[in-house]
XYZ file of C-alpha atoms in Angstrom:
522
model
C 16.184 15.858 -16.076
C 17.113 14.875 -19.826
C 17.993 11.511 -19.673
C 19.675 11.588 -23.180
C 22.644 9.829 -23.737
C 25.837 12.234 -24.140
C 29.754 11.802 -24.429
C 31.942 10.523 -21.092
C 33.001 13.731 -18.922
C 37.045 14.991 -19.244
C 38.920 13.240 -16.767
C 37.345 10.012 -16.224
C 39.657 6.775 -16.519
C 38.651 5.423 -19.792
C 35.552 2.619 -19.194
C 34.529 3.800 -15.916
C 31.440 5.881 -15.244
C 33.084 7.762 -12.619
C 35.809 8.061 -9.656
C 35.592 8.611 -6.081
C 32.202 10.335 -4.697
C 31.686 13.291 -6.316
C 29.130 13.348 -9.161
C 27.110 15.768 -11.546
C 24.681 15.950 -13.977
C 26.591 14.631 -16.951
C 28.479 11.524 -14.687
C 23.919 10.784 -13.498
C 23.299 10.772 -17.045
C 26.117 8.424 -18.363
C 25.614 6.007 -15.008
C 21.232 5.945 -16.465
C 22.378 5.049 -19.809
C 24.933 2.396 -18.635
C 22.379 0.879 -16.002
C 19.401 0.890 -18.399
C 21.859 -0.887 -21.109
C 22.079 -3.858 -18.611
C 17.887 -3.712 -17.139
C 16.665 -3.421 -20.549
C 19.033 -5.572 -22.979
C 20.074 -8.154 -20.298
C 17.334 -8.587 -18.162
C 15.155 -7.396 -20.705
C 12.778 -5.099 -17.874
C 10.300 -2.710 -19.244
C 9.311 0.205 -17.574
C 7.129 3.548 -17.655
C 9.067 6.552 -18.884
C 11.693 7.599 -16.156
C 11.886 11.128 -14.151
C 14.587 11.833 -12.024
C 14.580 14.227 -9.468
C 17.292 15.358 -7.303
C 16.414 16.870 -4.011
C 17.640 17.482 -0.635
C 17.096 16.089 2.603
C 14.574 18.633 3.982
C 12.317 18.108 0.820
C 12.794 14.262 1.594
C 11.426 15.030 4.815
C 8.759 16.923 2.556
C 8.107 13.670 0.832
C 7.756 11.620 3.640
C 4.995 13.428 5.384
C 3.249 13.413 1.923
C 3.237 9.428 1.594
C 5.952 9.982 -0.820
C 3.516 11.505 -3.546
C 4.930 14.636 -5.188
C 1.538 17.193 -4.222
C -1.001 16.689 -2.241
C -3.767 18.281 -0.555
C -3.260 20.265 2.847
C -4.212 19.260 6.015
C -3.101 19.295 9.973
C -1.802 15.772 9.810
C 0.968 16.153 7.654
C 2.526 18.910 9.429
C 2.351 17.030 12.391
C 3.593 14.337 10.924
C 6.474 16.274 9.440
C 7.412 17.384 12.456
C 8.109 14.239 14.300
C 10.294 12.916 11.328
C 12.229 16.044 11.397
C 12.691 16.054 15.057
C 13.903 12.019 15.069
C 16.241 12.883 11.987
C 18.022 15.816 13.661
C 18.291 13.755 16.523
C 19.796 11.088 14.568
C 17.258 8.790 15.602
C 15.951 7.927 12.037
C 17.532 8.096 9.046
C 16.451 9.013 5.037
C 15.832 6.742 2.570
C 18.181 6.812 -0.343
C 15.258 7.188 -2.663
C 11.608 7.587 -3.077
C 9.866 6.118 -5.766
C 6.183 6.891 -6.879
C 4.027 4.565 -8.972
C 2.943 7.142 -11.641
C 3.236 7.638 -15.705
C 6.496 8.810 -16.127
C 7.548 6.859 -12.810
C 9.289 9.632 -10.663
C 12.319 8.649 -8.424
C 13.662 11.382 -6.054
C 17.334 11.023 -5.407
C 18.939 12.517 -2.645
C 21.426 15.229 -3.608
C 23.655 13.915 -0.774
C 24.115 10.770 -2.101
C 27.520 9.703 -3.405
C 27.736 8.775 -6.993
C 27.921 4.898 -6.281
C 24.450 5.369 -4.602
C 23.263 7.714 -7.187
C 23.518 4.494 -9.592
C 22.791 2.084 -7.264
C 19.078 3.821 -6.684
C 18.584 4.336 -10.678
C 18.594 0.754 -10.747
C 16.667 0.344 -7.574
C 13.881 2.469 -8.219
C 13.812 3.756 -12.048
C 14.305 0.082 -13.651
C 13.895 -2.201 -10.286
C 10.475 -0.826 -9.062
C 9.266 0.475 -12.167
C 9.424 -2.525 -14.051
C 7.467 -4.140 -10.861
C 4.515 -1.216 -11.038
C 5.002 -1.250 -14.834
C 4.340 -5.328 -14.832
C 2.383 -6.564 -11.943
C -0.682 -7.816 -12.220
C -2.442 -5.870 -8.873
C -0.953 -2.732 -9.925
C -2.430 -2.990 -13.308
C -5.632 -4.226 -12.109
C -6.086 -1.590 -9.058
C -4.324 1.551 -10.590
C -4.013 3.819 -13.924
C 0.169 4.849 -13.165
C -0.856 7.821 -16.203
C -3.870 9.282 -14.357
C -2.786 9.521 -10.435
C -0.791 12.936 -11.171
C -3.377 14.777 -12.340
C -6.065 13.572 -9.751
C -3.316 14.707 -7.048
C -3.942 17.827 -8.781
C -7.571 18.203 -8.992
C -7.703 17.190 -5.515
C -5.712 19.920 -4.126
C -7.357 22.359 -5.932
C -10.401 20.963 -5.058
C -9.864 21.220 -1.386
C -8.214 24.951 -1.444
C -11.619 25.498 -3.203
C -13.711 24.777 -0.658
C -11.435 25.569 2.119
C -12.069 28.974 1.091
C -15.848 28.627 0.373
C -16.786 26.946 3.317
C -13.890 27.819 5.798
C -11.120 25.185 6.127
C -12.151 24.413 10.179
C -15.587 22.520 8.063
C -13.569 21.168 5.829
C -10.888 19.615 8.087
C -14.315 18.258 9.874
C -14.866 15.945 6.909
C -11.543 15.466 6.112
C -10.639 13.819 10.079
C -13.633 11.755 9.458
C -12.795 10.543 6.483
C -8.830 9.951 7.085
C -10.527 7.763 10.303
C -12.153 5.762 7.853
C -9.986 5.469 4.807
C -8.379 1.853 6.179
C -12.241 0.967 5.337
C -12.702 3.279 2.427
C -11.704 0.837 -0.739
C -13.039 -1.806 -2.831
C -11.046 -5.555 -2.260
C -12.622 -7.895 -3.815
C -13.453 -6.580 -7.885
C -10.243 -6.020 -10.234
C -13.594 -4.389 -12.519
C -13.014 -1.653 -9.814
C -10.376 0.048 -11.262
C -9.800 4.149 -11.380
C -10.806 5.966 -13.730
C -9.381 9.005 -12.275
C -9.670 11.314 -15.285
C -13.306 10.082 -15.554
C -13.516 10.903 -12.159
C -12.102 14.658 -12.284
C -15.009 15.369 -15.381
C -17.287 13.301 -13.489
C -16.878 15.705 -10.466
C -17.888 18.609 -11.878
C -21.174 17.901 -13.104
C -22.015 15.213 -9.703
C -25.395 14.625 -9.135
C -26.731 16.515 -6.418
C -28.262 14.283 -3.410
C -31.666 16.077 -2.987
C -32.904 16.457 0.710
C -36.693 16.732 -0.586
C -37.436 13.473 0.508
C -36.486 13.565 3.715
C -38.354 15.261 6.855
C -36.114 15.489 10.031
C -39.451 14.744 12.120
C -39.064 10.824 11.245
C -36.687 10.902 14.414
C -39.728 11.634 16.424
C -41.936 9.564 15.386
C -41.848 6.194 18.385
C -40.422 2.960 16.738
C -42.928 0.223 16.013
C -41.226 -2.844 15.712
C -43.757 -4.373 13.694
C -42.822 -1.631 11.028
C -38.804 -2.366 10.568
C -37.551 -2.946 7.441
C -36.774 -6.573 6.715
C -32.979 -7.320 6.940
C -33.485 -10.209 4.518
C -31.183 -10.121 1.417
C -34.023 -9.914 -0.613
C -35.060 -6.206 0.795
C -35.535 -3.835 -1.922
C -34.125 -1.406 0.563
C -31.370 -3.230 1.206
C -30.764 -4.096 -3.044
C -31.330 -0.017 -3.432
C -28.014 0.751 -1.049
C -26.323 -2.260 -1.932
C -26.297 -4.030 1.286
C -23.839 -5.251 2.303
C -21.365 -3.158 1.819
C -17.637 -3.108 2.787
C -16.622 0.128 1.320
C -17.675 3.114 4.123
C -16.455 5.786 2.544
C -18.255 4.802 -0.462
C -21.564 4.074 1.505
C -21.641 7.559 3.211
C -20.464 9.265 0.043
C -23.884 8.093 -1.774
C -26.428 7.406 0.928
C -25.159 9.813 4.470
C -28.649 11.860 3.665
C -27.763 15.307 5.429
C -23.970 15.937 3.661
C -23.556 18.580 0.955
C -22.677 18.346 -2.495
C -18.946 19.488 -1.611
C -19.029 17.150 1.339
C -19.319 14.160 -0.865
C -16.963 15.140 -3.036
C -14.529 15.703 -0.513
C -15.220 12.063 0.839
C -14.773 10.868 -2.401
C -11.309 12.166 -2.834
C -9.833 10.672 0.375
C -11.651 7.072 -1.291
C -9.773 7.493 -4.620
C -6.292 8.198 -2.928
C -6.948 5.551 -0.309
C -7.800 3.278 -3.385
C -4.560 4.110 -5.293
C -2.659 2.634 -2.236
C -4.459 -0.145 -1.831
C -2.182 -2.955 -3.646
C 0.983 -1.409 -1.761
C 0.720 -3.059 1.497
C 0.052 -6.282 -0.471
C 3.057 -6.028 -2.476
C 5.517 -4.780 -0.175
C 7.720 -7.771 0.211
C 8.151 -8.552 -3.577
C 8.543 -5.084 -4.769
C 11.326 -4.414 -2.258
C 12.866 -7.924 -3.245
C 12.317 -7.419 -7.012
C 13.741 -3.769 -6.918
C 17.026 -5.192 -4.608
C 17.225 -8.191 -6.886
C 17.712 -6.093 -9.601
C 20.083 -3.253 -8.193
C 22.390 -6.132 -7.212
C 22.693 -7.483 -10.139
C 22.994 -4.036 -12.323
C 25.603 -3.065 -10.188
C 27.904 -6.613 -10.062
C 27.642 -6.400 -13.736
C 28.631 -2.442 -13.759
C 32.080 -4.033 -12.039
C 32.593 -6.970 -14.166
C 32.195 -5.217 -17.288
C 34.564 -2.276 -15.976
C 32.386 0.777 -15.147
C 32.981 1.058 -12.204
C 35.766 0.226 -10.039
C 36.603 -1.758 -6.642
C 36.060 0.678 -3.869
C 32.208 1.953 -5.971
C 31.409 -1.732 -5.898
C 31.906 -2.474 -2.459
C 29.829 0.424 -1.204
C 27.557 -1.013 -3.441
C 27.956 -4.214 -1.519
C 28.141 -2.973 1.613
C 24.919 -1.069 1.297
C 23.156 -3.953 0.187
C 24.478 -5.943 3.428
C 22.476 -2.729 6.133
C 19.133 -3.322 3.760
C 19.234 -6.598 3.942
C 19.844 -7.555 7.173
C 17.653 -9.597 9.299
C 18.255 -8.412 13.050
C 17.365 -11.189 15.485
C 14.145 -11.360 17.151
C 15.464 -9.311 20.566
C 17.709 -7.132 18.014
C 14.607 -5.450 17.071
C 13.814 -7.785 14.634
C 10.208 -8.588 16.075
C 7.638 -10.703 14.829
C 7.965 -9.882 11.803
C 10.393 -10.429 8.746
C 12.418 -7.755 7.313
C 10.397 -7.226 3.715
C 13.817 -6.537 1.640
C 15.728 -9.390 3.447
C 12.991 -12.135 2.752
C 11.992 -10.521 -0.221
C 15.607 -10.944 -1.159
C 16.580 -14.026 -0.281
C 13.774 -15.587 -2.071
C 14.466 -13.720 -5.407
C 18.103 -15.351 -5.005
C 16.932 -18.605 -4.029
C 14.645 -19.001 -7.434
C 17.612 -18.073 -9.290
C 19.943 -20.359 -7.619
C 16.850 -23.551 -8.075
C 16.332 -22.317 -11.827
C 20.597 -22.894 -12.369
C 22.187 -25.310 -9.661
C 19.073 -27.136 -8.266
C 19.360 -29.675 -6.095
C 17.558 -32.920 -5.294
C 15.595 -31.033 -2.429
C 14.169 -28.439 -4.987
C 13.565 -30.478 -7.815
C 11.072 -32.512 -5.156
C 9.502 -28.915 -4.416
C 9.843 -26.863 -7.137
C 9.462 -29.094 -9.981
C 8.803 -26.689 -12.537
C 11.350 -24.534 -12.445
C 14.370 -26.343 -11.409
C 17.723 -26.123 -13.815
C 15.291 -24.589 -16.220
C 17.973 -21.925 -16.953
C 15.714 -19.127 -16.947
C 16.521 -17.325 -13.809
C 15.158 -13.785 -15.366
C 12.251 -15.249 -17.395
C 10.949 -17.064 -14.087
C 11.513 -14.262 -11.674
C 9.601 -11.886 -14.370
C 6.691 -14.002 -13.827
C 6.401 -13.917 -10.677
C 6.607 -10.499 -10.342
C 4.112 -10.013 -13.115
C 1.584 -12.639 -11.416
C 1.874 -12.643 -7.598
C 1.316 -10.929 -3.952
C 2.849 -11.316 -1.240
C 0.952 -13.868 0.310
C 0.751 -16.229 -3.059
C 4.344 -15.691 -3.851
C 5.385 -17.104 -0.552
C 2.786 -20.119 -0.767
C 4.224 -20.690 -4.409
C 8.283 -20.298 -4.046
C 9.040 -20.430 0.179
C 11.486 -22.827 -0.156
C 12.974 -25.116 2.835
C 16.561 -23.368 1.871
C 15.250 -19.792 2.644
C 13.452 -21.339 5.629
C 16.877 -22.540 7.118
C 18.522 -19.416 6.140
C 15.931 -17.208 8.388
C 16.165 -20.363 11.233
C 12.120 -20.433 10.553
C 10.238 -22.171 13.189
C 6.212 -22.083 14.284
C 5.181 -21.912 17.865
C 1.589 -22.583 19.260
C 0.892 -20.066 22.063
C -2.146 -22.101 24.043
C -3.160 -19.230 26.812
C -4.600 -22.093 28.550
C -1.548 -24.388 28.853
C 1.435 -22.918 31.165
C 3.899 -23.956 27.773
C 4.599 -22.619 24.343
C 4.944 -25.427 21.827
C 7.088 -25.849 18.826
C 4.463 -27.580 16.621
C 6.400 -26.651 12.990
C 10.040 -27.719 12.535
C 12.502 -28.395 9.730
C 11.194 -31.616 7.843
C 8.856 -31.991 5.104
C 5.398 -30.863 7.118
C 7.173 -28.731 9.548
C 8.714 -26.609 5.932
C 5.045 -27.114 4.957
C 3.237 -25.770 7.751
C 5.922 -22.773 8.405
C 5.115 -21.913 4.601
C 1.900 -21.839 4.911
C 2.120 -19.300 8.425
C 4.291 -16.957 6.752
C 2.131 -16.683 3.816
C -1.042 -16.087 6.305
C 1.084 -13.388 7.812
C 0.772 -11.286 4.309
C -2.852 -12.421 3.533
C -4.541 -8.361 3.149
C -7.408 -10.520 5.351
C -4.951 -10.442 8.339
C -4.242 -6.774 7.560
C -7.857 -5.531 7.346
C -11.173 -5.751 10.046
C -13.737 -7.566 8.159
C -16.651 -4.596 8.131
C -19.823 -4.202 6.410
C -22.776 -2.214 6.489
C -25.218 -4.867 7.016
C -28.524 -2.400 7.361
C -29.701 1.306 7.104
C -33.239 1.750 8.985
C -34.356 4.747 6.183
C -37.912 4.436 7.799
C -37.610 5.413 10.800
C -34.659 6.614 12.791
C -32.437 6.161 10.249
C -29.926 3.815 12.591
C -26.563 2.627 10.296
C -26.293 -0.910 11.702
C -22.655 -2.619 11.021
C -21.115 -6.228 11.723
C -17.351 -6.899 12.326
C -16.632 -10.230 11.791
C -13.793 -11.757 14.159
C -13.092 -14.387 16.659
C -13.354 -14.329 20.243
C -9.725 -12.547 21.280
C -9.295 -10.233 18.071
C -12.453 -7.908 19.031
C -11.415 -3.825 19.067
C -10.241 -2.080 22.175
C -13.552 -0.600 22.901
C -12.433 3.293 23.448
C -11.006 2.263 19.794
C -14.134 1.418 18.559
C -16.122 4.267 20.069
C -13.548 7.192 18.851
C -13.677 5.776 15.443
C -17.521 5.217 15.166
C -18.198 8.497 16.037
C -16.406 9.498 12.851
C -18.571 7.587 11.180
C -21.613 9.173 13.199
C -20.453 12.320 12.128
C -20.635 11.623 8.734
C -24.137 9.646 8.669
C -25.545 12.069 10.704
C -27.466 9.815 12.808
C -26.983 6.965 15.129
C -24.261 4.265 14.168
C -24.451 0.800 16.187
C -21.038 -1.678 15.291
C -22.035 -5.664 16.526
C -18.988 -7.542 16.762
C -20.055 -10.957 15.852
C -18.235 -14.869 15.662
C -17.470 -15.606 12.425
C -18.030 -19.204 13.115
C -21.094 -19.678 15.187
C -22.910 -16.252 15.309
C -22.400 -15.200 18.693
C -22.317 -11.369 19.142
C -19.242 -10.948 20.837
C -19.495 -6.731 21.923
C -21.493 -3.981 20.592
C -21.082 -0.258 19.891
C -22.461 2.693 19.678
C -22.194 6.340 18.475
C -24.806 9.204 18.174
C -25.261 11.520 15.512
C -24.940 15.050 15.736
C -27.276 15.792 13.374
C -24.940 15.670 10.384
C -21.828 17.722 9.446
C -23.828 20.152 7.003
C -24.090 23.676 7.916
């Protein structure tokens, strides 16, 4: 939509942006200008271009099964998965998000068309000034993502896949596809910012791909008996192992250039799921902040809408009230769980380091030294959204208030003692300790097996060896582990062996297995 500014629509009380619920296309535009005055010349955001898109429920639902990207390639999954939400929101056991927002160049925000025009405003600022400013800004975003390239790789990819669907019949190309969706939590690249897509690279890259040859390679290796004598060395210095790249954390990006019986098409196709799965990498890392940055800054947009007159009591508390349901931090047998509610913590800690940065106490000039009555709420919170995760934030700005707020406690669970003990309470090493727990609980390390491909026996029978590093207690559910090898067996082509193995002393803990079928290739 034009997002140009234009006169106040007949009828409106003079000053405010609109009355009651009802809203249209001229009252959207006047509420955008009027929220980005306040982002942009008081809190001074920046932001990719803006795209607003109004749609309705059932192409929310649309945008849920897609992983809220606007195309996408097609596959079973998504109509399975669109299904179930449609089923659970008929039912009225799940409801729709206000908003979607995607993390491209212009950033697109799809507003539902059911939405009253107090939400209609209160989701500009959320998600075309609050999250954009955070994708626009943040350091992992920029690092891990190009926001002006991801639309037209969606594109490519789409048309990719219809290609071959129709080449090589879509039942082969779902066959790579399952595989690969299997194996996307393992398909990216964590530990290089130098890593970053170059998706339009990519899309001229992919049409001229070099072609893995097959010349090399005689099928009656497998025959031939083992002689132990004969393995490749393992050592790091193996020239095998420096030609593959061993180790090697990325699958996806492993089988892509070394599975030795997949086609050209096959590879590419493999490659696609890795640059998608790649895009959403920093996401899971971010979650917290983004959703605190992006509330942070609809909250205060919209109190400032009401003091400065534009809109009036009743807009302002739904405003308020909607806040309150996002917010909320249900209690531990409320549904709450283990785990923190990202928007409520993410919140509450946004607040907090305004609050230490104006009216500071004694307490936070002892732990935040730095920024306490600095005066410069907005400048402080800007860089911390421009220079943290997740896990680092919390480390950095947890503070004992927030701690209290959320009644924050630690318990040791000793399976070999018949008690649970409260080992982390609320003085200065108990708000120490508790920090330090929450921020472990958003460490990506927590999130993610630790898998690599530690050795590829080319000479012989070609066995893919790999090593999951864990501790005695966290190993897979073994039908787990077999289902998902086999994936991975599929793609290789050949036999596929996973050692679970101590991180600390060595000790293989399991080990799996999975045959190959010979490859995927017809």
């Amino acid at each position: 939509m034009d997002l140009r500014p234009i006169s106040p629509p007949a009828g409106t009380r003079p000053g405010l942006l609109y009355q009651g619920n009802d809203w249209n296309f001229e009252i959207l535009r006047d509420c955008y200008d009027a929220v980005a005055e306040i982002a942009e010349g008081e809190l001074g955001l920046t932001t990719y271009p803006n795209r607003l898109e109004i749609i309705t429920s059932e192409q929310m639902l649309d945008v849920y099964t897609a992983h809220g990207m606007p195309l996408g390639y097609r596959h079973w999954s998504l109509g399975k998965r669109f299904i179930a939400h449609e089923n659970a929101y008929r039912r009225g056991m799940m409801g729709l998000a206000y908003e979607v927002v995607i993390n491209s160049d212009p950033c697109i925000s799809y507003l539902m068309e059911e939405n009253s025009a107090t939400m209609q405003t209160l989701v500009i600022a959320h998600a075309a000034f609050g999250h954009n400013h955070f994708f626009h800004n943040n350091r992992l975003f920029r690092e891990w993502t190009n926001a002006s390239e991801i639309l037209d790789y969606l594109e490519f990819a789409r048309g990719y896949i219809h290609q071959c669907e129709e080449r090589h019949g879509i039942a082969a190309v779902e066959r790579i596809l399952d595989a690969a969706h299997a194996l996307q939590g393992q398909g990216v690249h964590r530990h290089s910012g130098s890593r970053r897509l170059d998706l339009r690279g990519e899309q001229r890259r992919a049409e001229a791909r070099r072609l893995h040859e097959e010349a090399t390679f005689n099928d009656l290796w497998r025959t031939v008996p083992v002689d132990e004598e004969q393995q490749p060395d393992t050592a790091l210095n193996d020239p095998l192992r420096r030609r593959l790249g061993l180790p090697e954390e990325n699958l996806l990006y492993f089988l892509e250039k070394h599975a030795p019986l997949l086609a050209p098409w096959e590879r590419e196709v493999i490659r696609i799921v890795r640059m998608i799965a790649q895009y959403f990498y920093p996401q899971p890392q971010l979650k917290m902040m983004n959703e605190g940055c992006a509330t942070w800054v609809h909250d205060y947009i919209m109190r400032r809408l009401h003091e400065n007159g534009r809109i009036d009591d009743a807009s302002y508390l739904e405003a308020i009230h909607s806040t309150s349901n996002v917010i909320t931090q249900p209690d531990f047998d409320a549904g709450g769980g283990p785990s923190f509610n990202p928007y409520a913590l993410g919140f509450a800690m946004m607040s907090d380091i305004a609050r230490i940065c104006t009216s500071p106490t004694d307490e936070d000039r002892a732990w935040f030294p730095d920024i306490a009555g600095n005066n410069r709420p907005v400048e402080t919170l800007k860089h911390a959204w421009a220079e943290f995760r997740d896990e680092s934030f919390i480390l950095q700005y947890l503070s004992p208030t927030v701690m209290r707020r959320f009644r924050m406690f630690r318990i040791h669970d000793d399976t070999s003692a018949p008690y649970l003990l409260v080992d982390a309470i609320h003085d200065d090493a108990g708000y120490r300790d508790i920090r330090r727990t929450v921020a472990q609980n958003h460490d990506p390390a927590s999130m993610n097996a630790e898998i690599e491909i530690v050795s590829a026996n080319m000479h012989t029978d070609r066995l893919l060896t790999m090593e999951h590093r864990t501790t005695r207690g966290h190993q897979f559910h073994p039908e787990d582990a077999r289902r998902t090898l086999q994936h991975m067996a599929d793609l290789w082509g050949y036999g596929v062996q996973l050692i679970e193995r101590d991180t600390e002393d060595g000790t293989v803990l399991a080990t799996h297995d999975a045959t190959g079928r010979g490859g995927v290739r017809r």
